[in-house]
PDB file of C-alpha atoms and ligand atoms in Angstrom:
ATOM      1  CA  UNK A   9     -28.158 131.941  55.036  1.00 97.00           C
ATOM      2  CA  UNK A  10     -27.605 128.250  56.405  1.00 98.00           C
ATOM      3  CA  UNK A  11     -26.657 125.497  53.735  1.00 98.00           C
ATOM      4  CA  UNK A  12     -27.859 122.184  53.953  1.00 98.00           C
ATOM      5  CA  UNK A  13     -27.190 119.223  52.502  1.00 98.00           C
ATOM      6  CA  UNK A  14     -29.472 116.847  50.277  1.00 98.00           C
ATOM      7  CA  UNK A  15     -28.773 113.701  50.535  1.00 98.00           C
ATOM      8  CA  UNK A  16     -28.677 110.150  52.489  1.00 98.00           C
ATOM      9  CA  UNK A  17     -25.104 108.968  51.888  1.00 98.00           C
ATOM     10  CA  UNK A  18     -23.341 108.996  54.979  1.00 98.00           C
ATOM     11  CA  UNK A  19     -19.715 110.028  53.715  1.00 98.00           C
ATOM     12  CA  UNK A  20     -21.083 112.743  51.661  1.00 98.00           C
ATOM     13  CA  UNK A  21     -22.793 114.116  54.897  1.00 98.00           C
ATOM     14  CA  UNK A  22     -19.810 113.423  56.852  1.00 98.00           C
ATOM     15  CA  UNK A  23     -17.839 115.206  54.247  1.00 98.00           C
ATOM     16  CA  UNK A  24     -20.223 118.300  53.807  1.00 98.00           C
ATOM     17  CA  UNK A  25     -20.256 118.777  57.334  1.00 98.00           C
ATOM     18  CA  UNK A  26     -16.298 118.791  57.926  1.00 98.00           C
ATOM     19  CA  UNK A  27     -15.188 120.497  54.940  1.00 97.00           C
ATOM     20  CA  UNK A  28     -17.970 122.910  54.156  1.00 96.00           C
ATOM     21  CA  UNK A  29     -19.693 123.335  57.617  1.00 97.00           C
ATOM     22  CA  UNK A  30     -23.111 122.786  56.354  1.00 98.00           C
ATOM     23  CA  UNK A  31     -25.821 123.598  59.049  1.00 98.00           C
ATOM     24  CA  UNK A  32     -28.750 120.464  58.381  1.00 98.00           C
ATOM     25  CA  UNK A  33     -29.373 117.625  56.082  1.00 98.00           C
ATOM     26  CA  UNK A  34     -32.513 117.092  53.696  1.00 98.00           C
ATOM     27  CA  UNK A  35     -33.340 113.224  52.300  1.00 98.00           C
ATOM     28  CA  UNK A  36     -36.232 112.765  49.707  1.00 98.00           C
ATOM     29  CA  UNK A  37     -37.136 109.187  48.754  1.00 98.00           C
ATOM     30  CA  UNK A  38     -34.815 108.805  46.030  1.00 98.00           C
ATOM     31  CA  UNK A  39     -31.977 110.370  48.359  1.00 98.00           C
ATOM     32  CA  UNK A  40     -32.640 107.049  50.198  1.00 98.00           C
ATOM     33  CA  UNK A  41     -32.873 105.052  47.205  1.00 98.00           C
ATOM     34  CA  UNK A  42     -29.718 106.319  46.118  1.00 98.00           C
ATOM     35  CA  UNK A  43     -28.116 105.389  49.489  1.00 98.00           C
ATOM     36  CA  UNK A  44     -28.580 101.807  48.535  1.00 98.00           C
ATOM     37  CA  UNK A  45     -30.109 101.131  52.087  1.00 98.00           C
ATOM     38  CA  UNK A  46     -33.569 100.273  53.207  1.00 98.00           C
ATOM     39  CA  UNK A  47     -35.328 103.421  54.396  1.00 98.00           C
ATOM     40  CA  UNK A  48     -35.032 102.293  58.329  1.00 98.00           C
ATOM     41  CA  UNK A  49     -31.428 101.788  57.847  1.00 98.00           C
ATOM     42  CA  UNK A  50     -30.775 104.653  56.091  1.00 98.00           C
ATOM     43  CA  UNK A  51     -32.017 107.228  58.792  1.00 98.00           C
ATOM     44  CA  UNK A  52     -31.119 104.992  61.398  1.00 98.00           C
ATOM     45  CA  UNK A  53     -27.122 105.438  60.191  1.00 98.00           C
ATOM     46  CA  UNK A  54     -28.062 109.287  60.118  1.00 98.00           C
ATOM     47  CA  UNK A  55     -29.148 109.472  63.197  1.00 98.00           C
ATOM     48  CA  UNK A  56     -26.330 107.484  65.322  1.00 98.00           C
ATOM     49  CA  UNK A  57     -23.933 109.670  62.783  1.00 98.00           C
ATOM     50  CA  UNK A  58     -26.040 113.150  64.243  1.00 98.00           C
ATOM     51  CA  UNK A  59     -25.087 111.522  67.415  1.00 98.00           C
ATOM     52  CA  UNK A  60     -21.551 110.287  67.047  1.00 98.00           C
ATOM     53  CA  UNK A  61     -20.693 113.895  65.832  1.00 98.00           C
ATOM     54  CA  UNK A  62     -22.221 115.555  69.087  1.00 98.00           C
ATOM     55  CA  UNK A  63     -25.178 116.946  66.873  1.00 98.00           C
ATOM     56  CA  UNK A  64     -27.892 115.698  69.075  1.00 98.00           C
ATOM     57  CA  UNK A  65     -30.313 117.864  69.884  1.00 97.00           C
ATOM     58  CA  UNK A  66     -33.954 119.233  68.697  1.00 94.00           C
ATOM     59  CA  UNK A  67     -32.641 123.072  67.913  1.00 90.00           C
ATOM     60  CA  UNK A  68     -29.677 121.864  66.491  1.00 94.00           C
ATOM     61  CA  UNK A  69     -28.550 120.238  62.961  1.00 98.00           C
ATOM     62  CA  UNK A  70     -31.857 119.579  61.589  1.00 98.00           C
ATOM     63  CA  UNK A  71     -32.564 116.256  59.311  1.00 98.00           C
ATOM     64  CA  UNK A  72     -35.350 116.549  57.241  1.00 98.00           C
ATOM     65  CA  UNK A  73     -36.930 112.830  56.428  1.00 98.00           C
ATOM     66  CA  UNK A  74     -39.900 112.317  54.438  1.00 98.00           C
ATOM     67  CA  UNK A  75     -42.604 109.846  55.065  1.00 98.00           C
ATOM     68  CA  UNK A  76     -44.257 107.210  52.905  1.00 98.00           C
ATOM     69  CA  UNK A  77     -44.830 108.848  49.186  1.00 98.00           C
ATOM     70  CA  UNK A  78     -48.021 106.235  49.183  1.00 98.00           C
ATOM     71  CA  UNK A  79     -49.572 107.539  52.035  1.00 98.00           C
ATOM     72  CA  UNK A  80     -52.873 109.573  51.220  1.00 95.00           C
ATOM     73  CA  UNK A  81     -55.019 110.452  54.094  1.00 98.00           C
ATOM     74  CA  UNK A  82     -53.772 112.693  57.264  1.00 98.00           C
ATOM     75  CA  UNK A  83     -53.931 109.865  59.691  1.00 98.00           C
ATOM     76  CA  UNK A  84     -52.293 107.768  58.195  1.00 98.00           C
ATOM     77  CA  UNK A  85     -49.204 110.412  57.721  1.00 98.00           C
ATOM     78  CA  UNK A  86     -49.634 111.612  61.271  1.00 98.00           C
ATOM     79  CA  UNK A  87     -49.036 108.047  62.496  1.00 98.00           C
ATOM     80  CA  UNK A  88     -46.537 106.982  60.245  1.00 98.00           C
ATOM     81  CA  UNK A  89     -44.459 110.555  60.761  1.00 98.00           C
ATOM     82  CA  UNK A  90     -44.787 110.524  64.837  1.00 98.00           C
ATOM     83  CA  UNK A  91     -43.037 106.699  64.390  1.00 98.00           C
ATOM     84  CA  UNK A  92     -39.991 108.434  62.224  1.00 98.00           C
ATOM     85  CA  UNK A  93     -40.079 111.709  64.941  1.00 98.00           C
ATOM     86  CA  UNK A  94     -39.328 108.403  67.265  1.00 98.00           C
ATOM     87  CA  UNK A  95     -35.806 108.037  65.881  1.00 98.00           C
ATOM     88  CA  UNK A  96     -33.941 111.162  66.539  1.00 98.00           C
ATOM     89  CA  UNK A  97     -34.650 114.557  68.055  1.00 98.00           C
ATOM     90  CA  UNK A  98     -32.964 116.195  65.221  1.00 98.00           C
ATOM     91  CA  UNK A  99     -35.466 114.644  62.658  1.00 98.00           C
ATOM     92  CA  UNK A 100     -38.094 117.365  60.812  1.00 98.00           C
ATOM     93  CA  UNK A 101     -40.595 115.300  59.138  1.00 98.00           C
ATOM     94  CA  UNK A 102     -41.033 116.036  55.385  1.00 98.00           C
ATOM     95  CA  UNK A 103     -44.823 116.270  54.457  1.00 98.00           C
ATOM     96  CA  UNK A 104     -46.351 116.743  50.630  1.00 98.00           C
ATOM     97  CA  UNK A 105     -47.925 119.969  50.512  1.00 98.00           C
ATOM     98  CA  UNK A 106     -51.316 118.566  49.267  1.00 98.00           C
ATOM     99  CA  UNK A 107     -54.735 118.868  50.760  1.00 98.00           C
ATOM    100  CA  UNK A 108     -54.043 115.754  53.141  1.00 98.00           C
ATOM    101  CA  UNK A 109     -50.416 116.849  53.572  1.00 98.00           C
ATOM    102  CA  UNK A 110     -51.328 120.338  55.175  1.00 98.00           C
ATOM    103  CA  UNK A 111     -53.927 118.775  57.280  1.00 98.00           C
ATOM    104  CA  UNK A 112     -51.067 116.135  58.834  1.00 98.00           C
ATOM    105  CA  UNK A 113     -48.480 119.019  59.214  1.00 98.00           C
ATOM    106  CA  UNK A 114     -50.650 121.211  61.232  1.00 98.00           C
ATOM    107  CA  UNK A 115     -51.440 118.290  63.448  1.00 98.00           C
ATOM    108  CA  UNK A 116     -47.913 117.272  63.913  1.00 98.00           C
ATOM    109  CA  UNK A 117     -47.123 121.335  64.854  1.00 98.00           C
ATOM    110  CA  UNK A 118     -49.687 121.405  67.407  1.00 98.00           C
ATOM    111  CA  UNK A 119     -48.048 118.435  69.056  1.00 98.00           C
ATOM    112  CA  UNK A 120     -44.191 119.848  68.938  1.00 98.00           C
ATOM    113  CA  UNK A 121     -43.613 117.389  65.911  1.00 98.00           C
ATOM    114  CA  UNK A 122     -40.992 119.663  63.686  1.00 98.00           C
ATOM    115  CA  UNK A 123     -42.228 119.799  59.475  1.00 98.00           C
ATOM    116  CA  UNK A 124     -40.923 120.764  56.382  1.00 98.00           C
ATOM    117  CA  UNK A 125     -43.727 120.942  53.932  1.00 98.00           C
ATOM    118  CA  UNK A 126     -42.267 120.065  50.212  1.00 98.00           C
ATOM    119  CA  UNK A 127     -42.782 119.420  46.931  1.00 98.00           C
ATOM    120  CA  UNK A 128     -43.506 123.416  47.015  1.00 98.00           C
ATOM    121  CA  UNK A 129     -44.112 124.720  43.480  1.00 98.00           C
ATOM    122  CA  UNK A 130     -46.284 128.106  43.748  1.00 97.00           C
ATOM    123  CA  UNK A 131     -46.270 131.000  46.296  1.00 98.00           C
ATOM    124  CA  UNK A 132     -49.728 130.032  47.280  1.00 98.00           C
ATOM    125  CA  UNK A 133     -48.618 126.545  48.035  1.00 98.00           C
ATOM    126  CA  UNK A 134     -46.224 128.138  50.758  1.00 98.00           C
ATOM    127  CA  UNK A 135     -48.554 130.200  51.996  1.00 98.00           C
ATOM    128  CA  UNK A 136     -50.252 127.495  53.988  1.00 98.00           C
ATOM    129  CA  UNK A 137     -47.130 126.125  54.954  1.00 98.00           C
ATOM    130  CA  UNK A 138     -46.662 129.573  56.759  1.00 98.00           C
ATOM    131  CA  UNK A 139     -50.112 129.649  58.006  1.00 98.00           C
ATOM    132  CA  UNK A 140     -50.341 125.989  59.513  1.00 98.00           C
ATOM    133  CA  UNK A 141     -46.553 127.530  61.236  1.00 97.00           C
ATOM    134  CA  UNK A 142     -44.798 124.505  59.365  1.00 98.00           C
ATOM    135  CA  UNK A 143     -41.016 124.580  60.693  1.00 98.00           C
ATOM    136  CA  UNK A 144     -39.833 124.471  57.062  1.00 98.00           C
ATOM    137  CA  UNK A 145     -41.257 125.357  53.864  1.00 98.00           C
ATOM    138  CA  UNK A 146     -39.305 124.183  50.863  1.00 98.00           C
ATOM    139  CA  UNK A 147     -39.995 125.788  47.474  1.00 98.00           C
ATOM    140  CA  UNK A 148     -38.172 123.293  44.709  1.00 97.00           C
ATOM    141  CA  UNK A 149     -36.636 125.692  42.361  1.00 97.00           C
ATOM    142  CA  UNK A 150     -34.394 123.297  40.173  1.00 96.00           C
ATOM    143  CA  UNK A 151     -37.716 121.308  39.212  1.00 96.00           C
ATOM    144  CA  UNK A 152     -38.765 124.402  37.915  1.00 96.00           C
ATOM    145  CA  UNK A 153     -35.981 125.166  36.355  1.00 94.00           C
ATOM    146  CA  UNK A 154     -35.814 122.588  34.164  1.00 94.00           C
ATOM    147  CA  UNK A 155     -39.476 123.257  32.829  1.00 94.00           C
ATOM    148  CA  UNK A 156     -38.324 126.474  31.914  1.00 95.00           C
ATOM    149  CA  UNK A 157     -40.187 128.635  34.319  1.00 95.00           C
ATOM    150  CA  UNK A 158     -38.098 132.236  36.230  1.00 95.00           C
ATOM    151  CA  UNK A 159     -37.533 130.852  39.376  1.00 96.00           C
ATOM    152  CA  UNK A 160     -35.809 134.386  40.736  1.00 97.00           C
ATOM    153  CA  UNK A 161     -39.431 136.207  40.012  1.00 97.00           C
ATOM    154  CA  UNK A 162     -41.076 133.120  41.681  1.00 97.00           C
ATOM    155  CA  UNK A 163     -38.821 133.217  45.134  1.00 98.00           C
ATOM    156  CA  UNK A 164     -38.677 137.113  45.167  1.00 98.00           C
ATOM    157  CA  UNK A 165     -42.393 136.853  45.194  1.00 98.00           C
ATOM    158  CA  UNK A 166     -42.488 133.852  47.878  1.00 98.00           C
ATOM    159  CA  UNK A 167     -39.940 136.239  50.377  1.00 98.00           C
ATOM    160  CA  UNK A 168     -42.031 138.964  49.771  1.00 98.00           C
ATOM    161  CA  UNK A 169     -45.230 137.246  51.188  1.00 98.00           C
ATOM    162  CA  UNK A 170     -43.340 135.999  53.916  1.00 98.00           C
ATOM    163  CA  UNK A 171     -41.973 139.049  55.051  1.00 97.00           C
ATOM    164  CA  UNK A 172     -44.745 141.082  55.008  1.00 98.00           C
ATOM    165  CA  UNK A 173     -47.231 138.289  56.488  1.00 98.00           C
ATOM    166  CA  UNK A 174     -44.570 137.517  58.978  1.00 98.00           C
ATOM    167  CA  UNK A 175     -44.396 134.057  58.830  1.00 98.00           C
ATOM    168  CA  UNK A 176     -42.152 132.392  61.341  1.00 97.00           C
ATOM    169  CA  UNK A 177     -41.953 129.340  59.009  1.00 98.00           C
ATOM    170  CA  UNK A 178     -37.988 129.552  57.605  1.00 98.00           C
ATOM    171  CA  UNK A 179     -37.906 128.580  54.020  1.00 98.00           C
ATOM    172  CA  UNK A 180     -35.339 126.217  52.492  1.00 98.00           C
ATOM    173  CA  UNK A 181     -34.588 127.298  48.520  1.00 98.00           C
ATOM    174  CA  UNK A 182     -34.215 122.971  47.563  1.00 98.00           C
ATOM    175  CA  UNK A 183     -33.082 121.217  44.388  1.00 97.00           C
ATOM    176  CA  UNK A 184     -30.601 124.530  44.128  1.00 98.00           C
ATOM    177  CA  UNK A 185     -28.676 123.279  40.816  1.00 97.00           C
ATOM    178  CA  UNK A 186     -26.204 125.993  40.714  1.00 96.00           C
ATOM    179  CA  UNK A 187     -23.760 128.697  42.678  1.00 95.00           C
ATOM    180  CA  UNK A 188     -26.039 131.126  40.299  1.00 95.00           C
ATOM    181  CA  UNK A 189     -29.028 130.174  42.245  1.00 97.00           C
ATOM    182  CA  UNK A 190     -26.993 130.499  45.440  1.00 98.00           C
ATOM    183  CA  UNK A 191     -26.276 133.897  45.216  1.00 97.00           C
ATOM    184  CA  UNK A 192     -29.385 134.858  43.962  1.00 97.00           C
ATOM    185  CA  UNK A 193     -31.175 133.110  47.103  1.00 98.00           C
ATOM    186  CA  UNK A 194     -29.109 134.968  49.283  1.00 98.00           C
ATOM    187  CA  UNK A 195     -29.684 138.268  47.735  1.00 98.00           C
ATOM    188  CA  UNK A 196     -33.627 137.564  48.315  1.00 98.00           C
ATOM    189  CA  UNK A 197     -32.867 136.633  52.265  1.00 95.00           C
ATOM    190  CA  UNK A 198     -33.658 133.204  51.971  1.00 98.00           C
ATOM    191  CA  UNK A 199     -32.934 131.304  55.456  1.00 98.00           C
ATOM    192  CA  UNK A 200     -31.188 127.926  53.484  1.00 98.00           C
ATOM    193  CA  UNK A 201     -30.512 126.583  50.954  1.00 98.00           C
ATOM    194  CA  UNK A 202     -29.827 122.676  50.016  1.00 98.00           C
ATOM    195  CA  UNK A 203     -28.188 120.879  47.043  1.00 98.00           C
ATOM    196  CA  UNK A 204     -25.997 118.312  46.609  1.00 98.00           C
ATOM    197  CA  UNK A 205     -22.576 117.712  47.782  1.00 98.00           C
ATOM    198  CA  UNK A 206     -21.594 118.305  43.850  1.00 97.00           C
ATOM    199  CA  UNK A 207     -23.150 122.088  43.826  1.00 97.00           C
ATOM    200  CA  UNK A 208     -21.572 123.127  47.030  1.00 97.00           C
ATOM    201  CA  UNK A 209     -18.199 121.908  46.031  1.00 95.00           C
ATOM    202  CA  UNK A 210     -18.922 123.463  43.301  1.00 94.00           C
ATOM    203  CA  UNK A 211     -20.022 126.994  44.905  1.00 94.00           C
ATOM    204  CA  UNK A 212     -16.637 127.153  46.680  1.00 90.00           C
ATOM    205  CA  UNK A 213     -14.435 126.894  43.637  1.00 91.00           C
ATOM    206  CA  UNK A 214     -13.752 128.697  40.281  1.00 93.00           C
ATOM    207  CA  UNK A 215     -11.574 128.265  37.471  1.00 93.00           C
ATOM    208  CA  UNK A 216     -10.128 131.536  37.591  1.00 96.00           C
ATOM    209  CA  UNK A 217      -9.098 131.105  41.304  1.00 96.00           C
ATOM    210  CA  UNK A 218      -7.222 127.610  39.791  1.00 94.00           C
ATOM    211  CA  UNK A 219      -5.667 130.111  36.937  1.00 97.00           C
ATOM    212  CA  UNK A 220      -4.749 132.890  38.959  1.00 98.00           C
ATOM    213  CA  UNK A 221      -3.021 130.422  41.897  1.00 97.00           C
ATOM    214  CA  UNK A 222      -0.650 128.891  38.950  1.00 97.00           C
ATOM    215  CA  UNK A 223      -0.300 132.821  37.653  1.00 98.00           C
ATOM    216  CA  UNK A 224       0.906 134.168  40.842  1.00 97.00           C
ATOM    217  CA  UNK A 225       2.915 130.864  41.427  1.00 98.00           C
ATOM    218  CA  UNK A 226       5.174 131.263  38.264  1.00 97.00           C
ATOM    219  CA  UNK A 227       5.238 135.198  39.099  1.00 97.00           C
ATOM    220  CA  UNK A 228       6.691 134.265  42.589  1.00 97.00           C
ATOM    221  CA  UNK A 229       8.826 131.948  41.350  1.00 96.00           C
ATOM    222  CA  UNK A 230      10.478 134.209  38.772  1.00 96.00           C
ATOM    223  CA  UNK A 231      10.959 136.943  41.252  1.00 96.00           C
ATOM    224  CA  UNK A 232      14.627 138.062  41.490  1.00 92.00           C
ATOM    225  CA  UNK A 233      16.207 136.179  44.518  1.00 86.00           C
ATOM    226  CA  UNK A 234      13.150 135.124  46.183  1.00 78.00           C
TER     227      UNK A 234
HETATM  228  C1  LIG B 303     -35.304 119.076  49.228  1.00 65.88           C
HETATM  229  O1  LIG B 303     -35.703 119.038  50.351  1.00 65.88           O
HETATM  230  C2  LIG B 303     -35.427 117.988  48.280  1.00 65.88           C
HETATM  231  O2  LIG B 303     -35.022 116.795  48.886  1.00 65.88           O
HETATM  232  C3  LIG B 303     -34.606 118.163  47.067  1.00 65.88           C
HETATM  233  O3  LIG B 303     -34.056 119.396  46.934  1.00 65.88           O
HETATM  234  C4  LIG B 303     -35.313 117.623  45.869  1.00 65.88           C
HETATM  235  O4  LIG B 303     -34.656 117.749  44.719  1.00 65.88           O
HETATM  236  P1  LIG B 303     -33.576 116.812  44.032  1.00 65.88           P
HETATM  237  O5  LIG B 303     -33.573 115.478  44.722  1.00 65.88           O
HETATM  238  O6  LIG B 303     -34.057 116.733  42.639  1.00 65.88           O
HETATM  239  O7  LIG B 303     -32.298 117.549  44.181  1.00 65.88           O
END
């Protein structure tokens, strides 16, 4: 299972990407608000860092951006994504799975421009995404989450269709919330994963690993003529 990152802020992607090795970046609108850059800056500055790192490169270190939330109508996303495809090789271009949405990521396919089809919220939803051969198809499971709803019965059943249908599509388990969800993603085979930098960190560390170091510290320490 790869691990991306979600988010827009250069040091955090720097720091993800050093310390935990994470495979590909997602961004979201309010990933870029949060950056406190205007969107053209703020995947500009990911793009020169894909390329300062030695990242460059269509099959490698993807960066999900995602186009205009106000656009409506497939044209006007098929222009406006082919302008962001512009920036960087490594750029996947994030389309709403709506109507309009599916319509603008099956054109992009056909002309090698890479998608991730989001704001994913039923198993039928990412069927299409698997049928127009979207590169990514990415399920939010943290949204759903926090409405209450069993988000393991609702990804087991998403794998499941996309194992037996064979879909080449890979699909990213986003707005992961927890190490919890983590594990249970990889149990169900799911190709990546992305959260924030705070949930990986996270995922790496436990209390009792803390407790236990300071245990075995004070035990070697006390040891007769150690
Ligand atoms: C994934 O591609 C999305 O950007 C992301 O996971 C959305 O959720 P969040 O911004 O609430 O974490």
């Amino acid at each position: 299972m790869k691990f991306f990152l979600d988010s827009a802020k250069i040091d955090e992607i720097d720091k993800a990407y050093k310390c935990y090795n994470i495979d590909g970046v997602t961004t979201n609108p309010r990933h870029i608000m949060n950056s406190g850059k205007p969107f053209l800056k703020a995947i500009n500055d990911i793009a020169k860092w894909v390329k300062d790192n030695h990242l460059e490169g269509k099959d490698r270190f993807p960066v999900s951006v995602e186009i205009n939330p106000h656009l409506d109508s497939a044209t006007d996303m098929v222009n406006e994504a082919k302008k962001i495809a512009k920036i960087s090789d490594n750029f996947v271009i994030k389309i709403p799975c709506t109507l309009e949405g599916l319509k603008a990521a099956k054109e992009l396919e056909e002309a090698g421009i890479r998608t991730n089809v989001t704001l994913v919220f039923s198993p039928s939803q990412a069927i299409q995404a698997g049928r127009i051969n979207a590169m990514f198809v990415s399920p939010f499971i943290g949204w759903k989450e926090n409405n209450g709803e069993d988000t393991y019965a609702y990804m087991e059943e998403l794998t499941n269709i996309y194992r037996v249908k064979q879909y080449k599509t890979e699909i990213i388990g986003a707005a992961v919330r927890s190490g919890k969800t983590i594990a249970e993603l990889a149990e169900l085979d799911v190709d990546i994963i992305t959260c924030s930098l705070e949930v990986l960190e996270n995922s790496f560390t436990h209390p009792y690993t803390t407790f236990g170091l300071k245990t075995f510290t004070e035990a070697w320490d006390n040891t007769k003529d150690n």
